[in-house]
PDB file of C-alpha atoms in Angstrom:
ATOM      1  CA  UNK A   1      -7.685  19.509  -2.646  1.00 40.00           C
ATOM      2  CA  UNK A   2      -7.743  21.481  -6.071  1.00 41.00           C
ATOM      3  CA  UNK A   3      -6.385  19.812  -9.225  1.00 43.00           C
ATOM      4  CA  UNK A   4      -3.704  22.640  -9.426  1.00 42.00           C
ATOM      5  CA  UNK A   5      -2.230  21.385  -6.020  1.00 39.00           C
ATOM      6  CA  UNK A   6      -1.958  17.995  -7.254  1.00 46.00           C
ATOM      7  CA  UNK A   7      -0.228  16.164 -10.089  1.00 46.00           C
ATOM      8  CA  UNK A   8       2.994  15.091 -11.874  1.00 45.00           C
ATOM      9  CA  UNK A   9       4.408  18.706 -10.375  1.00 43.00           C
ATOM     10  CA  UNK A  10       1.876  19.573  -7.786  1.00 59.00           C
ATOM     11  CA  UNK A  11       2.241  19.410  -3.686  1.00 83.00           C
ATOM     12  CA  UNK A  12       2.911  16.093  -2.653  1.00 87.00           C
ATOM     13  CA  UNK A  13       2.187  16.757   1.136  1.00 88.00           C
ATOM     14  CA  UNK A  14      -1.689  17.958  -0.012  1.00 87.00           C
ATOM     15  CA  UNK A  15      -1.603  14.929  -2.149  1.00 86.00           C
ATOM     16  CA  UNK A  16      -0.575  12.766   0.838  1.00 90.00           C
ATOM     17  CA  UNK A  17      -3.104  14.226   3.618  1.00 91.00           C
ATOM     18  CA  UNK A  18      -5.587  14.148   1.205  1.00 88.00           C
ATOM     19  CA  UNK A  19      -5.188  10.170   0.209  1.00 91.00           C
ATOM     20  CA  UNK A  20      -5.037   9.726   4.716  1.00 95.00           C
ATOM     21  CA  UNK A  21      -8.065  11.586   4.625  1.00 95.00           C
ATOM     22  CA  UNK A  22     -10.065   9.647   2.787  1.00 92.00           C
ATOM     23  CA  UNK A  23      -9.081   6.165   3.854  1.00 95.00           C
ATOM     24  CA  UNK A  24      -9.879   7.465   7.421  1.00 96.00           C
ATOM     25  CA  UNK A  25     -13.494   8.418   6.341  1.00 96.00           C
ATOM     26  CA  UNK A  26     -14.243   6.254   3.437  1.00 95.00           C
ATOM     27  CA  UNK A  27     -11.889   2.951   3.170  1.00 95.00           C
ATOM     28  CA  UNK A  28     -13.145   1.042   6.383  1.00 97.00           C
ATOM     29  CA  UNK A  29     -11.297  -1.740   5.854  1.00 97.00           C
ATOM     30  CA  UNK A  30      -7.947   0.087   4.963  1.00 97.00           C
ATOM     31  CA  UNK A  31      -8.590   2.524   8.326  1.00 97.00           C
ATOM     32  CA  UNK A  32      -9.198  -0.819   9.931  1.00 97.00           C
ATOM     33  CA  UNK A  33      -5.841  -2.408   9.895  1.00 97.00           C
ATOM     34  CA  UNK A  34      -4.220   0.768  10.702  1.00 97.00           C
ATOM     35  CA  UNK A  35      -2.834   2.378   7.037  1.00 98.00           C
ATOM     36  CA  UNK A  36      -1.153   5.225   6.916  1.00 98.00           C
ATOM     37  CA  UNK A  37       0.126   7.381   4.034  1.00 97.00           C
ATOM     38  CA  UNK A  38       3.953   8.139   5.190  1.00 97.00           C
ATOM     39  CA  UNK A  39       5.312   9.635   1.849  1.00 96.00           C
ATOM     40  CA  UNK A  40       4.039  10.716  -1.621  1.00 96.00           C
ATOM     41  CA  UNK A  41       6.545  11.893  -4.291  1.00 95.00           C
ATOM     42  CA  UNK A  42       6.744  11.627  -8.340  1.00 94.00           C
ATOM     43  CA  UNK A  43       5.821   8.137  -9.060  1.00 95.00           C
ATOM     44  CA  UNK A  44       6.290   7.019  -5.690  1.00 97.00           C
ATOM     45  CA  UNK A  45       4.098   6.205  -2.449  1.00 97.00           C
ATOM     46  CA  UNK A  46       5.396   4.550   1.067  1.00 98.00           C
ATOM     47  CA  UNK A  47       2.434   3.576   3.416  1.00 98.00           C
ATOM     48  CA  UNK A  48       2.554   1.545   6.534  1.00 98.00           C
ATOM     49  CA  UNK A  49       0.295  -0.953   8.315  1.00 98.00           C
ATOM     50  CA  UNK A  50       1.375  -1.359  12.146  1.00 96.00           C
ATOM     51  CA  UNK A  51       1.735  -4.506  13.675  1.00 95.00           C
ATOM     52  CA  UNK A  52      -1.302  -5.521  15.694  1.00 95.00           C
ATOM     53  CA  UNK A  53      -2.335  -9.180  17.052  1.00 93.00           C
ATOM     54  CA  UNK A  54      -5.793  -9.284  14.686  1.00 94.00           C
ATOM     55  CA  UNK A  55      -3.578  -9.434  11.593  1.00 96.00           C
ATOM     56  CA  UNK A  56      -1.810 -12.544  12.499  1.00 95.00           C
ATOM     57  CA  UNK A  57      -1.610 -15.999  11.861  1.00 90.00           C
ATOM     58  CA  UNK A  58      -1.911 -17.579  15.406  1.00 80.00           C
ATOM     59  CA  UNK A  59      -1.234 -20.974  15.479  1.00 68.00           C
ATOM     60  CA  UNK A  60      -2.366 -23.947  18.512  1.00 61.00           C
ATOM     61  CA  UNK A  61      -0.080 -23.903  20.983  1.00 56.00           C
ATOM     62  CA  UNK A  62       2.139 -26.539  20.846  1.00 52.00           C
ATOM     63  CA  UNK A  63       3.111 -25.636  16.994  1.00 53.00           C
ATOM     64  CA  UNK A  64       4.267 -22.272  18.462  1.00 51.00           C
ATOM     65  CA  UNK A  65       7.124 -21.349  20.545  1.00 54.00           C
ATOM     66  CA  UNK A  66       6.065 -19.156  23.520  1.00 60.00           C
ATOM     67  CA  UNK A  67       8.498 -16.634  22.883  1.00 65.00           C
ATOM     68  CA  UNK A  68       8.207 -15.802  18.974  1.00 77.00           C
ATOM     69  CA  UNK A  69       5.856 -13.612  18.358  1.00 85.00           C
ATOM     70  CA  UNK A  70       3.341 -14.613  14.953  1.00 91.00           C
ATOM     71  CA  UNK A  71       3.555 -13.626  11.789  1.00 93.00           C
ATOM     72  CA  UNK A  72       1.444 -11.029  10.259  1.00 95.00           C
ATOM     73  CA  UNK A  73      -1.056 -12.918   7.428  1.00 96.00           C
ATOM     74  CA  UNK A  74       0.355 -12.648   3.880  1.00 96.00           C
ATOM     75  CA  UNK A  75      -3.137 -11.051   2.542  1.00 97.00           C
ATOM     76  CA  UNK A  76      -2.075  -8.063   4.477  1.00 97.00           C
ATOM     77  CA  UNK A  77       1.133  -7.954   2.683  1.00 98.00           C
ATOM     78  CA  UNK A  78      -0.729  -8.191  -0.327  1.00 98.00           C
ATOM     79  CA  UNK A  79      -3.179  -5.512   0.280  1.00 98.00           C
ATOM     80  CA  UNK A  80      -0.331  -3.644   1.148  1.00 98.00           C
ATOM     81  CA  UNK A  81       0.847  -3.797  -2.622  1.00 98.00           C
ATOM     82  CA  UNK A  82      -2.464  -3.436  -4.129  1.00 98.00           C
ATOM     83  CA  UNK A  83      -2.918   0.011  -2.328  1.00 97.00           C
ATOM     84  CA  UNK A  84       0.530   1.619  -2.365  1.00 98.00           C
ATOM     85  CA  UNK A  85       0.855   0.735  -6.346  1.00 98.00           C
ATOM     86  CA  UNK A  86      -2.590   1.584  -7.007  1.00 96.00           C
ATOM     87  CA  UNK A  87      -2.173   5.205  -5.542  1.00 95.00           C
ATOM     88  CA  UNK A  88       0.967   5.614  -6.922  1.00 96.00           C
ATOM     89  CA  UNK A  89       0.337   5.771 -10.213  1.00 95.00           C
ATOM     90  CA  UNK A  90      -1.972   8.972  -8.978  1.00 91.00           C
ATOM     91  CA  UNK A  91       1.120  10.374  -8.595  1.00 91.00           C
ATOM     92  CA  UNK A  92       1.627  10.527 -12.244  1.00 93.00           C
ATOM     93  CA  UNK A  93      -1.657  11.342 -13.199  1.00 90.00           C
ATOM     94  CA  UNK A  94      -2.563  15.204 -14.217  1.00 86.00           C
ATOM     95  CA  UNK A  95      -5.688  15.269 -11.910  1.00 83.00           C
ATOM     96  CA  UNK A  96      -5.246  12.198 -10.013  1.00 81.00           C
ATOM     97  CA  UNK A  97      -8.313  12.936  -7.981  1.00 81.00           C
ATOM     98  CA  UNK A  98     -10.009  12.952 -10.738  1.00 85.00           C
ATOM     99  CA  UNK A  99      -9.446   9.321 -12.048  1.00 89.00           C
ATOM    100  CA  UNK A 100     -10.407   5.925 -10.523  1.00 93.00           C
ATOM    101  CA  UNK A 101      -7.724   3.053 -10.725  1.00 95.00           C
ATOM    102  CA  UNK A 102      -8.749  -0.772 -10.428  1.00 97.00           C
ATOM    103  CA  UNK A 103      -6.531  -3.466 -10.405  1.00 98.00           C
ATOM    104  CA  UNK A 104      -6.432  -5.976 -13.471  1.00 98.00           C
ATOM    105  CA  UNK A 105      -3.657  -7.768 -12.317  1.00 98.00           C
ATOM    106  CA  UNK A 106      -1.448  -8.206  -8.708  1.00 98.00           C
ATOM    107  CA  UNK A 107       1.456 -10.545  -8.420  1.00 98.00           C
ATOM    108  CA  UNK A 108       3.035 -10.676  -4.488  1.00 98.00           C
ATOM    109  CA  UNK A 109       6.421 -12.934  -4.195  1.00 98.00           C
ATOM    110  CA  UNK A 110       6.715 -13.658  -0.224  1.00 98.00           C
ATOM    111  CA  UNK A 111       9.960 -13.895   1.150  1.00 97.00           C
ATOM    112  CA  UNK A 112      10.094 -14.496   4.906  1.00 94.00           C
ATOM    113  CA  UNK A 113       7.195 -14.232   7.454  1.00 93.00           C
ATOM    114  CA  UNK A 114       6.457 -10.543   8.694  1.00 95.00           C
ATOM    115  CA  UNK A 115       6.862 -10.472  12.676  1.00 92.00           C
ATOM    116  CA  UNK A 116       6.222  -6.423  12.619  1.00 94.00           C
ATOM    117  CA  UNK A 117       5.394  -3.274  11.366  1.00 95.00           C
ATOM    118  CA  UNK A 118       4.859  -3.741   7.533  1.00 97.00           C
ATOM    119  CA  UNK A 119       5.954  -0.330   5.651  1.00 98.00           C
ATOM    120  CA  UNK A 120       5.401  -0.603   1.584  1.00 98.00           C
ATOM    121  CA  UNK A 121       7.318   1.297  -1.081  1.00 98.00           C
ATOM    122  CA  UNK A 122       5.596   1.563  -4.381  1.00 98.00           C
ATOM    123  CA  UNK A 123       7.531   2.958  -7.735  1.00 98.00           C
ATOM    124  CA  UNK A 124       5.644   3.622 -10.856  1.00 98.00           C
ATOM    125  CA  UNK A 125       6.897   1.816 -13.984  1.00 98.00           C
ATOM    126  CA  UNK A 126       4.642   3.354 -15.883  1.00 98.00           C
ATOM    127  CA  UNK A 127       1.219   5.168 -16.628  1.00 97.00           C
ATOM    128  CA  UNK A 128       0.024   4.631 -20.061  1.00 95.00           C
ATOM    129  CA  UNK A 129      -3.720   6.255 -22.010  1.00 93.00           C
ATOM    130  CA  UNK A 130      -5.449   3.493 -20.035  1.00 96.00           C
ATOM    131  CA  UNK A 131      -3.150   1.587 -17.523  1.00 98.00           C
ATOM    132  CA  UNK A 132      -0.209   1.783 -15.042  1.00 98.00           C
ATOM    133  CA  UNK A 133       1.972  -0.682 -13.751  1.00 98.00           C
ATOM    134  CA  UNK A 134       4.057  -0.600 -10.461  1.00 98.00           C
ATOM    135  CA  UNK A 135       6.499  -2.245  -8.504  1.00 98.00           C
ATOM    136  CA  UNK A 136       6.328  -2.520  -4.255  1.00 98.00           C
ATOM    137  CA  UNK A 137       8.516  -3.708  -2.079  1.00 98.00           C
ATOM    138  CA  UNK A 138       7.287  -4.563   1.066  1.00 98.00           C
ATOM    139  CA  UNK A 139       9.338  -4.684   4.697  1.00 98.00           C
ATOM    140  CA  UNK A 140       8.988  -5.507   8.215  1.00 97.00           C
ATOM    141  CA  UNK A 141      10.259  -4.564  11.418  1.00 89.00           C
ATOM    142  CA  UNK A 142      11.622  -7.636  13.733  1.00 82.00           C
ATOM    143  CA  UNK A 143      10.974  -7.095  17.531  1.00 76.00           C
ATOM    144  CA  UNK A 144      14.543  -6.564  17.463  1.00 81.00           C
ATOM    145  CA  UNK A 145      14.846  -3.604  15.526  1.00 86.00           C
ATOM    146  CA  UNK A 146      15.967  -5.290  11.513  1.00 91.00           C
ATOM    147  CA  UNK A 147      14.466  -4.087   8.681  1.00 95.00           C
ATOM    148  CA  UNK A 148      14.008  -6.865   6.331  1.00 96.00           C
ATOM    149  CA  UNK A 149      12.078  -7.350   2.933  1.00 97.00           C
ATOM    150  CA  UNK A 150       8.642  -9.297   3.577  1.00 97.00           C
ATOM    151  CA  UNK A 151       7.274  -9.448   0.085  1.00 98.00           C
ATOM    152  CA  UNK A 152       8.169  -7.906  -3.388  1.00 98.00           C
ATOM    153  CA  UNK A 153       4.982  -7.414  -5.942  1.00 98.00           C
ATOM    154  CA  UNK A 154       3.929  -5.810  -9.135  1.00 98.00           C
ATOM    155  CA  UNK A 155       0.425  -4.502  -9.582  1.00 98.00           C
ATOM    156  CA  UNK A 156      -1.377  -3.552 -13.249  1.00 98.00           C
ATOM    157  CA  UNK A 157      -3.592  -1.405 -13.159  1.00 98.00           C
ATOM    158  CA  UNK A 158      -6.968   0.268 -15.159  1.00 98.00           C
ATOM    159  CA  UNK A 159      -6.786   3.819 -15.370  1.00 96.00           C
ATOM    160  CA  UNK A 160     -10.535   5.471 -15.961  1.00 95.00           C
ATOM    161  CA  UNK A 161      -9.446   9.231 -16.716  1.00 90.00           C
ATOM    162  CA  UNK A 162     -12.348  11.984 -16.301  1.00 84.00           C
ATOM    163  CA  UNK A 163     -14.043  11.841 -19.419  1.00 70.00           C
ATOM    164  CA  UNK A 164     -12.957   8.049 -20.647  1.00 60.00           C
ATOM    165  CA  UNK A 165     -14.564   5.096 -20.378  1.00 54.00           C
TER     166      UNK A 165
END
């Protein structure tokens, strides 16, 4: 991906198979738990995690009733919000391939246990000289088919542009 493809007005689909792209080949742990990069627009960034049995908080036996599936550990929830706010704010950046984000600051509020798919929507509040700040909300699938909010967060966020420090 060229720098004129990407950006604050640039192609959002190159952006997006770009960003799947390299969590396939370099982000083992993100290609490990299954993300994927579903949208990319101005200042925004949905990615999803699927539901899968190595994710979850399995409890003894007895505590757990045989016909409720568990709950998908809160770290991935979290992770969820670190990533999708992190690359979002790429979304506002001039050459966002360019630049390398890290995360001063991550604040998740959980609000029920996730029992499915998680699916994260990240919105940039804003991308300053040096950082970025944005808001995800994070939702899950029930086996019966309801989307419900799992977790809400807010992520700050360093922003090292080409030539900075």
């Amino acid at each position: 991906m060229t720098d004129d493809t990407a950006g604050a007005t640039g192609d959002y689909d190159a952006i997006a198979q770009f960003l799947q792209q390299y969590i396939d080949d370099h982000q083992d742990f993100l290609s490990w738990i299954g993300t994927t990069i579903n949208g990319v627009g101005p200042g925004s960034m949905t990615i999803s995690i699927p539901y899968d049995q190595k994710l979850t908080n399995v409890r003894p036996a007895p505590a757990t009733d045989s016909d409720q599936r568990p709950d998908i550990h809160g770290g991935i929830a979290a992770t969820l919000i670190d990533t999708a706010g992190g690359l979002a704010l790429r979304t506002e950046l001039e050459q966002p391939v360019d630049a390398s984000i890290a995360t001063i600051n991550l604040n998740v509020n959980y609000l029920r246990p996730a029992t499915g798919d998680l699916t994260a929507t990240a919105n940039v509040v804003r991308v300053g000289g040096t950082v970025g700040v944005s808001e995800v909300t994070v939702e899950s699938t029930t086996p019966d088919g309801e989307t419900r909010e799992v977790a809400t967060g807010q992520g700050s966020y360093r922003v090292f542009r080409q030539g900075s420090d």
